[in-house]
XYZ file of C-alpha atoms in Angstrom:
427
model
C 10.457 0.451 -22.969
C 10.801 3.222 -20.361
C 9.137 5.842 -22.482
C 5.989 3.790 -23.076
C 5.896 3.022 -19.355
C 6.028 6.648 -18.357
C 3.751 7.627 -21.166
C 1.328 4.849 -20.314
C 1.130 6.010 -16.754
C 0.818 9.629 -17.809
C -2.062 9.234 -20.194
C -4.303 7.044 -18.080
C -6.423 7.568 -14.986
C -6.909 10.921 -13.277
C -4.524 11.285 -10.330
C -7.471 12.296 -8.114
C -8.777 8.745 -8.463
C -5.497 7.028 -7.615
C -3.615 9.028 -4.971
C -6.233 8.740 -2.180
C -5.725 4.951 -2.234
C -1.954 5.371 -1.816
C -2.322 7.799 1.095
C -4.970 5.645 2.817
C -2.849 2.510 2.378
C 0.235 4.189 3.838
C -1.753 5.115 6.952
C -3.113 1.550 7.030
C 0.458 0.209 7.025
C 1.349 2.562 9.872
C -1.716 1.562 11.889
C -0.995 -2.132 11.290
C 2.531 -1.815 12.681
C 1.254 0.151 15.694
C -1.267 -2.621 16.402
C 1.516 -5.190 16.026
C 3.776 -3.386 18.493
C 0.925 -3.052 21.008
C -0.236 -6.660 20.627
C 2.919 -8.791 20.721
C 1.463 -10.657 23.730
C -1.240 -12.001 21.397
C 1.422 -13.899 19.432
C 1.489 -16.460 22.234
C -2.286 -17.025 21.965
C -4.341 -18.835 19.327
C -4.400 -17.152 15.920
C -8.174 -16.703 16.271
C -8.111 -13.883 18.796
C -9.416 -10.312 18.439
C -6.062 -8.526 18.199
C -4.577 -10.916 15.638
C -7.760 -10.701 13.554
C -7.584 -6.891 13.690
C -3.907 -6.851 12.624
C -4.505 -9.371 9.831
C -7.425 -7.438 8.345
C -5.568 -4.133 8.697
C -2.652 -5.488 6.677
C -4.857 -7.353 4.202
C -7.415 -4.610 3.572
C -6.193 -1.194 4.723
C -2.650 -1.841 3.477
C -2.421 -4.467 0.750
C -5.856 -4.259 -0.844
C -6.203 -0.476 -0.826
C -2.861 0.156 -2.496
C -3.493 -2.555 -5.083
C -6.904 -1.033 -5.817
C -5.277 2.358 -6.353
C -2.446 1.050 -8.520
C -4.791 -1.122 -10.589
C -7.037 1.843 -11.394
C -3.929 3.426 -12.911
C -2.548 0.331 -14.605
C -5.710 -1.342 -15.910
C -5.984 1.013 -18.917
C -2.377 0.116 -19.797
C -3.185 -3.601 -19.615
C -6.350 -3.375 -21.734
C -4.934 -0.605 -23.961
C -7.996 1.522 -23.354
C -9.437 3.847 -20.729
C -10.825 3.350 -17.251
C -14.564 2.996 -17.740
C -15.689 5.229 -14.879
C -13.982 7.632 -12.487
C -17.246 7.759 -10.535
C -17.118 4.016 -9.835
C -13.509 4.455 -8.700
C -14.539 7.187 -6.249
C -17.355 4.973 -4.974
C -14.901 2.095 -4.557
C -12.678 4.279 -2.418
C -15.516 5.807 -0.427
C -17.252 2.573 0.543
C -14.101 0.548 1.263
C -12.421 3.416 3.121
C -15.490 3.731 5.366
C -15.990 -0.013 5.844
C -12.423 -1.059 6.721
C -12.122 0.889 10.021
C -15.488 -0.463 11.174
C -14.389 -4.000 10.378
C -11.077 -3.576 12.223
C -12.837 -1.979 15.203
C -15.328 -4.840 15.289
C -12.558 -7.441 15.253
C -10.407 -5.646 17.834
C -13.274 -5.574 20.348
C -14.767 -8.723 18.841
C -18.109 -6.997 18.501
C -19.846 -9.257 15.986
C -22.853 -6.947 15.847
C -23.305 -3.779 13.832
C -19.631 -2.639 13.542
C -18.417 -5.882 11.989
C -21.543 -6.390 9.874
C -21.730 -2.798 8.624
C -18.030 -2.745 7.811
C -18.298 -5.989 5.839
C -21.329 -4.732 3.887
C -19.652 -1.420 2.978
C -16.500 -3.186 1.799
C -18.539 -5.498 -0.419
C -20.432 -2.570 -1.964
C -17.124 -0.841 -2.729
C -15.678 -3.966 -4.318
C -18.793 -4.540 -6.430
C -18.172 -1.040 -7.832
C -14.546 -2.028 -8.489
C -15.554 -5.257 -10.232
C -18.000 -3.331 -12.426
C -15.210 -0.928 -13.391
C -12.746 -3.730 -14.140
C -15.183 -5.707 -16.271
C -16.516 -2.667 -18.135
C -13.010 -1.328 -18.807
C -11.762 -4.747 -19.934
C -14.596 -5.669 -22.260
C -15.026 -2.170 -23.667
C -11.536 -2.582 -25.095
C -10.997 -4.982 -27.968
C -7.516 -5.878 -26.708
C -7.034 -7.827 -23.481
C -3.660 -9.446 -22.864
C -2.921 -12.196 -20.357
C -2.194 -9.639 -17.631
C -5.710 -8.235 -17.913
C -7.160 -11.713 -17.360
C -5.106 -11.995 -14.183
C -6.715 -8.749 -12.959
C -10.220 -9.948 -13.884
C -9.749 -13.321 -12.157
C -8.142 -11.714 -9.083
C -11.051 -9.290 -8.751
C -13.589 -12.118 -8.914
C -11.664 -14.012 -6.224
C -11.487 -10.863 -4.092
C -15.240 -10.397 -4.215
C -15.719 -14.096 -3.453
C -13.441 -13.602 -0.410
C -15.314 -10.594 0.959
C -18.795 -12.036 0.323
C -17.748 -15.251 2.058
C -16.287 -13.120 4.860
C -19.601 -11.287 5.241
C -21.428 -14.614 5.487
C -18.962 -15.788 8.149
C -19.596 -12.588 10.122
C -23.360 -13.118 9.892
C -22.861 -16.762 10.846
C -21.821 -15.614 14.327
C -25.420 -14.438 14.868
C -27.478 -16.399 12.337
C -26.759 -20.094 11.560
C -25.951 -19.806 7.846
C -23.364 -22.597 7.694
C -23.543 -26.059 9.297
C -20.324 -25.438 11.229
C -18.805 -22.633 13.284
C -17.311 -19.691 11.365
C -13.833 -20.556 12.662
C -13.975 -23.839 10.747
C -14.146 -21.951 7.440
C -11.376 -19.417 8.128
C -8.809 -21.359 6.118
C -10.897 -21.165 2.936
C -11.679 -17.482 3.508
C -7.991 -16.694 4.054
C -6.724 -18.571 1.005
C -9.382 -17.167 -1.307
C -7.899 -13.785 -0.463
C -4.222 -14.727 -0.283
C -3.989 -16.863 -3.419
C -6.997 -15.667 -5.399
C -6.549 -11.953 -4.809
C -3.018 -11.123 -3.707
C -0.948 -13.790 -5.477
C -3.026 -13.618 -8.663
C -2.900 -9.826 -8.844
C 0.762 -9.502 -7.846
C 1.868 -12.100 -10.405
C -0.298 -10.735 -13.199
C 0.732 -7.110 -12.769
C 4.280 -7.906 -11.612
C 4.932 -9.995 -14.720
C 4.168 -6.858 -16.703
C 5.839 -4.196 -14.538
C 9.065 -5.955 -13.520
C 10.315 -6.459 -17.124
C 9.066 -2.973 -17.996
C 10.988 -1.215 -15.230
C 14.075 -3.343 -15.865
C 13.816 -2.330 -19.538
C 13.693 -5.969 -20.539
C 12.113 -7.252 -23.726
C 11.564 -10.708 -22.279
C 8.008 -11.993 -22.424
C 6.447 -15.446 -22.477
C 2.663 -15.477 -22.532
C 2.566 -19.287 -22.673
C 4.284 -19.521 -19.268
C 2.040 -16.795 -17.851
C -1.067 -18.705 -18.960
C 0.370 -21.859 -17.380
C 0.904 -19.980 -14.099
C -2.660 -18.651 -14.363
C -4.066 -22.180 -14.706
C -1.878 -23.538 -11.895
C -2.918 -20.800 -9.452
C -6.616 -21.249 -10.112
C -6.239 -25.029 -10.015
C -4.442 -24.864 -6.653
C -7.120 -22.656 -5.113
C -10.075 -24.649 -6.453
C -8.568 -28.017 -5.495
C -7.730 -26.771 -1.976
C -11.294 -25.518 -1.460
C -12.779 -28.838 -2.629
C -10.428 -30.904 -0.444
C -11.077 -28.712 2.596
C -14.860 -28.813 2.258
C -14.697 -32.573 1.723
C -13.021 -32.860 5.130
C -10.090 -34.950 3.881
C -6.901 -35.376 5.908
C -4.106 -32.807 5.832
C -2.000 -35.088 3.622
C -4.258 -34.262 0.671
C -3.398 -30.569 1.012
C 0.098 -31.248 -0.287
C -1.483 -31.514 -3.759
C -2.713 -27.881 -4.004
C 0.392 -26.695 -2.110
C 2.585 -28.422 -4.695
C 0.582 -26.913 -7.553
C 0.829 -23.437 -6.031
C 4.541 -23.809 -5.331
C 5.077 -24.809 -8.972
C 3.324 -21.595 -10.066
C 5.583 -19.524 -7.778
C 8.718 -21.218 -9.153
C 7.611 -20.529 -12.740
C 6.902 -16.888 -11.833
C 10.310 -16.526 -10.183
C 11.923 -18.051 -13.260
C 9.984 -15.618 -15.481
C 11.256 -12.639 -13.458
C 14.808 -14.021 -13.441
C 14.822 -14.369 -17.229
C 13.578 -10.791 -17.563
C 16.359 -9.711 -15.199
C 19.045 -11.576 -17.172
C 18.254 -9.875 -20.497
C 17.566 -6.413 -19.071
C 18.964 -3.398 -20.904
C 19.273 -1.355 -17.702
C 22.265 -2.930 -15.970
C 22.025 -0.876 -12.782
C 18.988 -1.864 -10.724
C 17.662 0.775 -8.321
C 16.622 0.151 -4.712
C 12.917 0.028 -5.580
C 13.385 -2.765 -8.105
C 15.747 -4.604 -5.762
C 13.014 -4.529 -3.113
C 10.462 -5.892 -5.580
C 12.828 -8.673 -6.655
C 13.451 -9.539 -2.988
C 9.695 -9.912 -2.579
C 9.644 -12.502 -5.373
C 12.109 -14.612 -3.378
C 10.024 -14.028 -0.237
C 7.067 -15.707 -1.929
C 8.722 -19.037 -1.120
C 8.705 -18.404 2.649
C 4.927 -18.841 3.145
C 5.097 -22.165 1.290
C 7.918 -23.351 3.546
C 5.878 -22.280 6.588
C 2.762 -23.956 5.186
C 4.519 -27.271 4.551
C 5.912 -27.216 8.096
C 2.457 -26.340 9.434
C 0.874 -29.261 7.575
C 3.460 -31.570 9.118
C 3.170 -30.237 12.683
C -0.295 -28.788 13.264
C -2.331 -32.030 12.911
C -0.264 -33.462 15.767
C -0.781 -30.327 17.845
C 2.918 -29.435 17.628
C 4.039 -25.837 17.342
C 0.626 -24.174 16.763
C 2.409 -20.831 16.305
C 3.424 -21.976 12.803
C 0.077 -20.746 11.487
C 0.915 -17.234 12.687
C 4.391 -17.375 11.149
C 2.733 -18.381 7.867
C 0.436 -15.345 7.991
C 3.252 -13.007 9.038
C 5.434 -14.137 6.107
C 2.564 -13.303 3.751
C 1.320 -9.946 5.022
C 4.511 -8.477 6.495
C 6.737 -10.412 4.069
C 6.301 -10.592 0.333
C 3.137 -8.462 0.065
C 4.718 -5.621 2.010
C 8.065 -5.948 0.228
C 6.608 -5.718 -3.261
C 4.430 -2.754 -2.260
C 7.400 -0.913 -0.732
C 9.243 -1.336 -4.016
C 6.477 -0.694 -6.501
C 4.996 2.320 -4.688
C 7.995 4.452 -5.575
C 8.162 3.110 -9.117
C 4.550 4.035 -9.946
C 3.403 6.867 -7.658
C 6.167 9.345 -8.618
C 5.133 9.056 -12.295
C 1.532 9.816 -11.346
C 2.524 12.877 -9.300
C 5.032 14.026 -11.929
C 2.309 13.904 -14.554
C -0.022 15.873 -12.277
C 2.537 18.629 -11.634
C 4.704 18.816 -14.768
C 2.766 17.393 -17.711
C 1.796 20.836 -19.025
C 5.100 22.469 -18.014
C 7.716 19.980 -19.197
C 8.301 21.862 -22.464
C 9.060 25.134 -20.623
C 12.327 23.982 -19.076
C 14.077 21.204 -17.172
C 12.004 19.507 -14.511
C 12.869 17.020 -11.756
C 12.795 13.360 -12.747
C 10.045 11.258 -11.136
C 12.657 9.533 -8.934
C 13.573 12.934 -7.470
C 10.090 13.439 -6.019
C 10.787 11.251 -2.975
C 13.736 11.096 -0.590
C 16.016 8.238 -1.634
C 18.005 8.316 1.621
C 14.828 7.959 3.649
C 13.781 5.094 1.361
C 17.043 3.225 2.043
C 16.691 3.632 5.813
C 13.080 2.469 5.522
C 14.159 -0.608 3.597
C 16.875 -1.565 6.103
C 14.480 -1.008 8.993
C 11.832 -3.159 7.304
C 14.218 -6.031 6.530
C 15.672 -5.859 10.042
C 12.214 -5.884 11.627
C 11.063 -8.788 9.491
C 14.139 -10.888 10.267
C 14.020 -10.128 14.008
C 10.277 -10.692 14.430
C 10.232 -14.239 13.012
C 12.728 -15.658 15.571
C 10.668 -13.847 18.197
C 7.625 -15.825 17.029
C 9.542 -19.106 17.004
C 11.013 -18.710 20.504
C 8.159 -16.563 21.901
C 10.645 -13.898 22.943
C 8.886 -10.644 23.819
C 12.189 -8.764 23.508
C 12.640 -9.920 19.900
C 8.960 -9.381 19.110
C 9.011 -5.814 20.459
C 12.304 -5.018 18.711
C 11.078 -6.422 15.395
C 7.725 -4.640 15.653
C 9.452 -1.361 16.530
C 11.699 -1.612 13.459
C 8.638 -2.318 11.284
C 6.906 0.718 12.824
C 9.913 2.895 11.972
C 9.784 1.574 8.405
C 6.076 2.437 8.215
C 6.700 5.985 9.510
C 9.405 6.539 6.895
C 7.146 5.093 4.196
C 4.330 7.484 5.173
C 6.795 10.388 5.145
C 7.950 9.597 1.613
C 4.373 9.075 0.382
C 3.298 12.443 1.803
C 6.248 14.430 0.405
C 5.713 12.785 -2.982
C 1.963 13.411 -3.158
C 2.459 16.972 -1.834
C 5.212 17.847 -4.320
C 4.988 21.365 -5.747
C 6.197 22.533 -9.153
C 9.810 23.644 -9.478
C 12.144 24.123 -12.404
C 15.786 23.038 -12.424
């Protein structure tokens, strides 16, 4: 299984298409943690405030979305057993989104709902339309599309729905497009992105990569299709219930459906882990498996929020929910999978034509494993310290947690840069 994985990554998309997304995302992660450290006072305010909006969109777009876009350009040909339809569309995706994201963050940070926010939103949508065109063309040009490819297609459609809806909400600040204030629709906008884009994409690709990197032959397409239906059903039912204006009690239905999908996904990963051929599991895979367990935390926070928020109790629960998502499982799985995929891409770039001339470093030798371990401990420490800080509104805990997360981001950037800048050497 390992050889096809490496080979699959080696024979697919040009590294020039993929690596800019990784580098941009690493800087986005760093910037997000800097904003967090500088804005801990905002944790005590309402979640709809400029600094929290800027941090959320930095983590969602500059960090999570950009690295997933880069990785998916590399992995999509493996999933559809074909080629990426267009490198040019991939470059356009990067160019437009990379230009639009800083404008959007700047607009939110200053809460300038005029040209910065609007221009940023438009550019991001243009970039994602290019991405959708590439995904659909690549998928349907190939005669073979497995269940994982359908996850990618559905996730991309939900992502574009999220950003188009976000653009309309931005315009709604100036032009009355919707009958209610934009703030009233934030929950739908957020969950279109969280469940439709992030959860759908992470589960679809993770269900393929986790068994592959564990060297496990376990597969169960029937369960993966069931998870696919449950996720889409949860998102659609939540949107209908929310727009219908029903009481919070009704939301337990989509939450229960979504939680069932997460449990099935965790069970799928556990079964792959149990029958793995590679008995020793490296730090990167351990991090990714930790992130699977972390997927339960947002659901716990959401259930508590549904119980408390309607009564006006503990309004900070909404922020804890968001933190568990963006700084929790999304970040954890990216920290793990970055150094399982990117080193293969760089190795192929540097050594593909030289491997037959002598011994070369293994892909895992392209980054600093000691730095990775320190990064991981710093990240886990920051995550576990920051949450109590949010619960008890302790600035000391919030600053300490944010500082540890910033250190983790600096170490992550360091490892990304030494990996992408690796030069040829023989052993």
